[in-house]
Short mmCIF file of C-alpha atoms in Angstrom, two decimals:
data_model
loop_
_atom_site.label_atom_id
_atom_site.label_comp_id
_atom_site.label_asym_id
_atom_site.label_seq_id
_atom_site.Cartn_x
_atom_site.Cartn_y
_atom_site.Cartn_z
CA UNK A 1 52.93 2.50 72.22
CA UNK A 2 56.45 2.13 71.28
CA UNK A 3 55.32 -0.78 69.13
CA UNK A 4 53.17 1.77 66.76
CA UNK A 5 56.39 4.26 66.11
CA UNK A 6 58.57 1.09 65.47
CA UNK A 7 55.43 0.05 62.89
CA UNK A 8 55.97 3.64 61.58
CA UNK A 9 59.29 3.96 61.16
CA UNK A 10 59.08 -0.07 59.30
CA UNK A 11 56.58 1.81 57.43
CA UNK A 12 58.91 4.51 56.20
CA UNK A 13 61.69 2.32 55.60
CA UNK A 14 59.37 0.53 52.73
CA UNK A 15 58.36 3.44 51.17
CA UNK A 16 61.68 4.86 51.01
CA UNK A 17 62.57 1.57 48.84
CA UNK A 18 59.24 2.12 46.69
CA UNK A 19 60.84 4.58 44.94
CA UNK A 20 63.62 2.58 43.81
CA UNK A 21 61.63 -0.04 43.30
CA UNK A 22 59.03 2.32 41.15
CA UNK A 23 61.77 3.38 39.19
CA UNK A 24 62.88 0.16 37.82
CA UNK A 25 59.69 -1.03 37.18
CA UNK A 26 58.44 2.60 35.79
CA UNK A 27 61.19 1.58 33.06
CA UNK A 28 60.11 -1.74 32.07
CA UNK A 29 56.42 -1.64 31.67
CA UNK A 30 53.48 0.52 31.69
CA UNK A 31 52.44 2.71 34.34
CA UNK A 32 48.85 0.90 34.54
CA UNK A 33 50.51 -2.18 34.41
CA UNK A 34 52.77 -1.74 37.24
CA UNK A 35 50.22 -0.12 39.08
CA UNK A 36 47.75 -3.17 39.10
CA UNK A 37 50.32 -5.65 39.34
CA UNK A 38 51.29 -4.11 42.60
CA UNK A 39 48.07 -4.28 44.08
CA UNK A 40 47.28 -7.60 42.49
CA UNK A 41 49.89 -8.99 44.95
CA UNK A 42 49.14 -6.52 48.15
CA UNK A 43 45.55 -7.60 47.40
CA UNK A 44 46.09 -11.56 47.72
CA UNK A 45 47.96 -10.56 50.70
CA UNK A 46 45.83 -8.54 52.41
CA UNK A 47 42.83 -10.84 51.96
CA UNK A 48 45.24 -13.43 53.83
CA UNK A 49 46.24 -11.21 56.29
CA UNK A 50 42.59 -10.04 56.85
CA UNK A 51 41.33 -14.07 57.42
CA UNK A 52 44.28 -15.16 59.52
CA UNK A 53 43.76 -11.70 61.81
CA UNK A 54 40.34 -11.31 62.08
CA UNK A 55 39.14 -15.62 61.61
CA UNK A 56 37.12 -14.15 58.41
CA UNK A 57 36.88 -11.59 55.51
CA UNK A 58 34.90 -8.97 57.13
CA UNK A 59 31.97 -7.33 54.46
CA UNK A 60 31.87 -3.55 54.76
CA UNK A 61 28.33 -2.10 55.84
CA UNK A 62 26.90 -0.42 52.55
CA UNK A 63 27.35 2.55 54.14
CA UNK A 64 31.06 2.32 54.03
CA UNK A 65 31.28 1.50 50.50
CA UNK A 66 31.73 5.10 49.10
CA UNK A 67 34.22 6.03 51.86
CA UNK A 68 36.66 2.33 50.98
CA UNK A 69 35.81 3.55 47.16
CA UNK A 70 37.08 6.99 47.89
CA UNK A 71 40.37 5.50 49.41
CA UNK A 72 40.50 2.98 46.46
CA UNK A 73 40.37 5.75 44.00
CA UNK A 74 42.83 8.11 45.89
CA UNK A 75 45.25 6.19 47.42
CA UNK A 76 45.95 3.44 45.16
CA UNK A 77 44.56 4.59 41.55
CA UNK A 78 45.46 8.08 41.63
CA UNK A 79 48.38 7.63 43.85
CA UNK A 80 49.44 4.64 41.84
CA UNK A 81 49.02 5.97 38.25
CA UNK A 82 50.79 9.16 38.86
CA UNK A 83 53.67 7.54 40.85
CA UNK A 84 54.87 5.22 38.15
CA UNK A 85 54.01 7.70 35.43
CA UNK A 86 56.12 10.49 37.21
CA UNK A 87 58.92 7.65 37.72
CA UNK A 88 59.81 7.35 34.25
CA UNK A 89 60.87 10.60 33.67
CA UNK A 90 61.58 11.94 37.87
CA UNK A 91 64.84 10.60 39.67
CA UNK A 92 63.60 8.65 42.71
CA UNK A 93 65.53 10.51 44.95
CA UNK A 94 64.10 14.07 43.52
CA UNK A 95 60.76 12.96 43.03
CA UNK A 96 60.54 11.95 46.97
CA UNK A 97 61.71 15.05 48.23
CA UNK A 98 58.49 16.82 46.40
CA UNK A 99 56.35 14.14 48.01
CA UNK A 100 58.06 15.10 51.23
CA UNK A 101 55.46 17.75 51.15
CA UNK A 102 52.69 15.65 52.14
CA UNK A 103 52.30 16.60 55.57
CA UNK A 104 52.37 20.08 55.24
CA UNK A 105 49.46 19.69 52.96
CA UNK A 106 47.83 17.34 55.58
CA UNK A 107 47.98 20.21 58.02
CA UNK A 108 47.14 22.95 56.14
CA UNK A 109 44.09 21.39 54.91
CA UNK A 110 42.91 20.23 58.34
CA UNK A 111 43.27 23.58 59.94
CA UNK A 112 41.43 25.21 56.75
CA UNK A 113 38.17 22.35 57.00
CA UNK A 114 38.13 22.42 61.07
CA UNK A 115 38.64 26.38 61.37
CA UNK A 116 41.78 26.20 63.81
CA UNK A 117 44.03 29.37 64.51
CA UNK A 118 47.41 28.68 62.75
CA UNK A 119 49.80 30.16 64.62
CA UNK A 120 53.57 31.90 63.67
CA UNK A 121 55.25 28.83 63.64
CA UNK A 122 52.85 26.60 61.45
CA UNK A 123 52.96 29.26 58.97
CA UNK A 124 56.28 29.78 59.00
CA UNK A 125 56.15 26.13 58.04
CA UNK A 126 53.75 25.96 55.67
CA UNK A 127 55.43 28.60 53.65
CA UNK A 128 58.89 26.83 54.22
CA UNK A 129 58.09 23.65 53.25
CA UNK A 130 56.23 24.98 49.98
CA UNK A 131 59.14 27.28 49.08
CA UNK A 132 61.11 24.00 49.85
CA UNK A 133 59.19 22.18 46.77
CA UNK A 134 59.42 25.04 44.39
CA UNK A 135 63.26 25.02 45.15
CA UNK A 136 63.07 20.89 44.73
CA UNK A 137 60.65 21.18 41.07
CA UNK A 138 63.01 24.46 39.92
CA UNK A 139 66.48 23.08 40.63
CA UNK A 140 67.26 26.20 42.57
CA UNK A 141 65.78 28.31 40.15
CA UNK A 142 62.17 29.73 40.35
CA UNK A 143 62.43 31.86 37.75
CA UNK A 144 62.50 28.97 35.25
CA UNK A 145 59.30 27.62 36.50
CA UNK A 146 57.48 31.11 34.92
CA UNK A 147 59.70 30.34 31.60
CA UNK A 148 59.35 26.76 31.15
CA UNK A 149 56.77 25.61 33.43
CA UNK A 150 56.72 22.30 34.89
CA UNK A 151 57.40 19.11 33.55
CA UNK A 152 55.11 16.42 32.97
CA UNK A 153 56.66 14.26 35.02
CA UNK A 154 57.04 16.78 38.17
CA UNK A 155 53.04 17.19 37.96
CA UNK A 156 52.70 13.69 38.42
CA UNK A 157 54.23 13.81 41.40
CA UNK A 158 52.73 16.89 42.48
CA UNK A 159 49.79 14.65 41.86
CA UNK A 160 50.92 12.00 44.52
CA UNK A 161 51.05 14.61 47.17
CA UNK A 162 47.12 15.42 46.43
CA UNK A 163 45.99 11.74 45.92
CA UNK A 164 47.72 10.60 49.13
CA UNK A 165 47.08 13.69 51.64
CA UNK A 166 43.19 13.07 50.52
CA UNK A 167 43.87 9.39 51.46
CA UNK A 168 45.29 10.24 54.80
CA UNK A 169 42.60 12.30 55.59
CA UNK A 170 39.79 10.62 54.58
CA UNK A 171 40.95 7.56 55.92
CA UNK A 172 40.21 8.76 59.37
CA UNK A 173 36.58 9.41 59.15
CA UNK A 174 36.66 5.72 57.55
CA UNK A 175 38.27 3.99 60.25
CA UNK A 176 35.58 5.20 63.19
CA UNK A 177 33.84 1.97 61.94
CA UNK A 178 36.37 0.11 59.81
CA UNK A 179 39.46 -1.45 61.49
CA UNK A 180 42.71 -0.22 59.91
CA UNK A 181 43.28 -4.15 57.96
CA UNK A 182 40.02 -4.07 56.52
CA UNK A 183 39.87 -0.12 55.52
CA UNK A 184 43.21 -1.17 53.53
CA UNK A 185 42.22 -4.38 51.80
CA UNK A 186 39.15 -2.85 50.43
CA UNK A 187 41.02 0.24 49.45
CA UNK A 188 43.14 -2.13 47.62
CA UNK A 189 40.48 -4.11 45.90
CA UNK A 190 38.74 -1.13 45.02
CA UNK A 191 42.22 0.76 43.53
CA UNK A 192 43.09 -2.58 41.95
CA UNK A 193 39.75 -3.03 40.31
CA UNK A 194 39.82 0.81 39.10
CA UNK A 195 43.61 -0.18 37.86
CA UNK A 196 42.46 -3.17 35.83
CA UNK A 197 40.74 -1.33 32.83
CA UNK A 198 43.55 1.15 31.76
CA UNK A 199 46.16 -1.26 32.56
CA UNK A 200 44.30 -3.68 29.76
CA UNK A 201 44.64 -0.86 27.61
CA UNK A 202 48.29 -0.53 28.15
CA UNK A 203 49.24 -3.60 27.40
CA UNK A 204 48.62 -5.46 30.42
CA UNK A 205 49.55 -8.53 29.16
CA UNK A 206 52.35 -8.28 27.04
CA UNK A 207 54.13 -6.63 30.30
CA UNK A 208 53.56 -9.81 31.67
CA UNK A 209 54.89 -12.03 29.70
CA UNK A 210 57.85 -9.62 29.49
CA UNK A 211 58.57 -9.10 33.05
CA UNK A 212 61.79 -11.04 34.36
CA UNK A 213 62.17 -12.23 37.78
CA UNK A 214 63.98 -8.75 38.83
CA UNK A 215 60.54 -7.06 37.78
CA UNK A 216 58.69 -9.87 40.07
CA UNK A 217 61.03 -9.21 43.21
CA UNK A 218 59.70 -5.57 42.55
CA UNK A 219 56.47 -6.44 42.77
CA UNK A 220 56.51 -8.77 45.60
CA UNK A 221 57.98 -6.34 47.54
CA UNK A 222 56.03 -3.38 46.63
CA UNK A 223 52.60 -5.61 47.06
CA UNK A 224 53.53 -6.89 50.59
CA UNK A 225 56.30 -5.19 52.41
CA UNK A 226 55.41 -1.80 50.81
CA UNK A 227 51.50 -2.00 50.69
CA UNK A 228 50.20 -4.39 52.61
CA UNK A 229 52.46 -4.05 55.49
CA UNK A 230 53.10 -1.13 55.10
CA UNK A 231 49.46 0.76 54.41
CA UNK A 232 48.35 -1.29 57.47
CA UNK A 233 50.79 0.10 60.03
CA UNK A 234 50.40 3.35 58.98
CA UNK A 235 46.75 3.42 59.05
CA UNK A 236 46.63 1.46 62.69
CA UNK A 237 49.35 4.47 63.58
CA UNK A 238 46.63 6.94 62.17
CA UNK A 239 44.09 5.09 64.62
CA UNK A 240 46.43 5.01 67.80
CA UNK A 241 48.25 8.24 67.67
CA UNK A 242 46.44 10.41 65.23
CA UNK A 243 46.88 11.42 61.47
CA UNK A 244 49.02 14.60 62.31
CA UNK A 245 51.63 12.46 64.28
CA UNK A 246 51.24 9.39 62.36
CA UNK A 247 52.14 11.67 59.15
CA UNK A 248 55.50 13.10 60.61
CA UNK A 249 56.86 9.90 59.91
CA UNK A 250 56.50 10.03 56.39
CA UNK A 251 59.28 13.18 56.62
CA UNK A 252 61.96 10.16 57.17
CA UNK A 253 60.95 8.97 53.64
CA UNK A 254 62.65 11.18 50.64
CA UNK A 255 65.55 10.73 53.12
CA UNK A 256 65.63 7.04 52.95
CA UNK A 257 64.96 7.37 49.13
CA UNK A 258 67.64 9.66 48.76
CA UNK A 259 70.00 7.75 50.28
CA UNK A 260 68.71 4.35 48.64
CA UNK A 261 68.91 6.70 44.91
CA UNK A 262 72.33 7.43 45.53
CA UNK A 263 73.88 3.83 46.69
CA UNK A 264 71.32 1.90 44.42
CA UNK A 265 70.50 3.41 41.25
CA UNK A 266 73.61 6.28 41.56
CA UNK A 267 71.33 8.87 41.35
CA UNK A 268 73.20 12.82 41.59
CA UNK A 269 71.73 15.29 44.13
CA UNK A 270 72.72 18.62 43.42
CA UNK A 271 72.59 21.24 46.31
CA UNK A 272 69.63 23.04 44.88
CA UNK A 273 67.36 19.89 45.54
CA UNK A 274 69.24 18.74 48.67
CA UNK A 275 68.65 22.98 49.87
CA UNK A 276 64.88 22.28 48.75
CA UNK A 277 64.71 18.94 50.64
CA UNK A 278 65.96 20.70 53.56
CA UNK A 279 63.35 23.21 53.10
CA UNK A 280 60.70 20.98 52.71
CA UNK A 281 61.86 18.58 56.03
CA UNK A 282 62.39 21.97 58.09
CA UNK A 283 58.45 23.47 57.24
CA UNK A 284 57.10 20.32 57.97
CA UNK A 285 58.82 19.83 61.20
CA UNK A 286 57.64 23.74 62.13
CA UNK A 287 53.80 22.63 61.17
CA UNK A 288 53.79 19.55 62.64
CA UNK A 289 55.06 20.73 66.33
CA UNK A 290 51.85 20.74 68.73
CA UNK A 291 53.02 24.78 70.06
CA UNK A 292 52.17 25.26 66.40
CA UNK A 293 48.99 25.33 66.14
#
């Protein structure tokens, strides 16, 4: 077992560099563009990874088509499109401690679909880690949420959290029949080929030719380390331990992104967002807790 956390916490580490990573490339091309370039990569990868594991490609049953479609179009289009979008105008190191919410979402939605008892604590939580975000999206100030509303950019995000907490979940009824590799490469294929079309549209190829090698190294390391290492650990971590345990780990990431915003792209966090962040961290680590429930 300690293998899977040690896969987690690699996991987490990855994604805390995405956002750095997302941010660069957020500022030199399109957000379709990026988007399908990074799976373009994790694809070729996974399809490697999938032969060399499993001796073959393994064909989904037509009855798990709609579910790998589902994950496609969550967790890699939607995801995808509103993470690079929400980069070009969001610090990294803000716009992970909104996505930092995640879990909380997770858990809130499970209890609401399986009709559990939320107890004190995990309500507690839930309301923490939400007033957490609105401190993180307001800057400290709430009021000015009513007065100015939200930014483009922040609702992108805020689109993340619902594109990947569907992903998580759904990605659990998928794997009863679908091994964690294989649920992920045809996620990816499916996202990828949903990518393709607007990222034509947005200039597609003219990115390409564009991109230097810095731009590449993003890529690379968003398409293997971040995705196709990192999707697959998480979802064999969803398989082994659960999706509500597997999912705490993702609390380590706005930290790591933080910390990679401030060293790497010298990113300011004020003490309203690091307050909110705390927020966040603290409701999630109330839900989460089994006597929660």
């Amino acid at each position: 077992m300690w293998m899977t956390h040690a896969k987690l916490l690699a996991s987490v580490v990855f994604w805390g560099g995405t956002w750095i990573s997302g941010r660069h490339l957020a500022q030199a091309m399109g957000p379709f563009s990026a988007a399908f370039l990074r799976f373009a990569v994790a694809s070729a990868f996974l399809l490697f990874l999938t032969r060399r594991v499993h001796g073959k490609i393994p064909l989904p049953a037509r009855r798990d088509l709609p579910g790998l479609a589902f994950l496609g179009l969550t967790g890699v289009f939607g995801y995808n499109a509103f993470f690079f979008a929400g980069l070009q105008t969001v610090p990294a190191s803000r716009a992970a401690l909104i996505v930092a919410a995640i879990p909380t979402v997770v858990s809130l939605y499970s209890g609401l679909t399986r009709s559990e008892r939320f107890g004190p604590a995990r309500l507690c939580g839930i309301a923490l880690s939400f007033c957490g975000a609105v401190t993180v999206l307001s800057r400290g100030d709430p009021l000015a949420l009513l007065q100015g509303g939200i930014s483009a950019g922040d609702l992108c995000i805020l689109g993340c959290v619902a594109c990947w907490a569907a992903y998580t979940l759904a990605g659990r009824a998928v794997m009863v029949r679908v091994t964690p590799l294989a649920a992920v490469t045809w996620s990816c294929l499916f996202g990828g080929a949903f990518l393709f079309p607007p990222a034509l549209l947005g200039g597609l190829w003219a990115d390409v030719a564009e991109a230097g090698a810095a731009n590449w190294l993003h890529l690379i390391f968003l398409g293997i380390m971040a995705t196709g290492y990192g999707f697959f650990w998480y979802y064999e971590g969803i398989q082994r331990i659960g999706a509500s345990r597997a999912g705490i780990y993702i609390n380590l990431v706005p930290v790591v992104a933080v910390l990679l915003g401030v060293f790497a792209l010298d990113e300011t966090v004020g003490p309203p967002v690091l307050l909110g962040g705390a927020m966040v961290l603290a409701g999630v680590w109330l839900a989460q807790r089994p006597k929660a429930a």
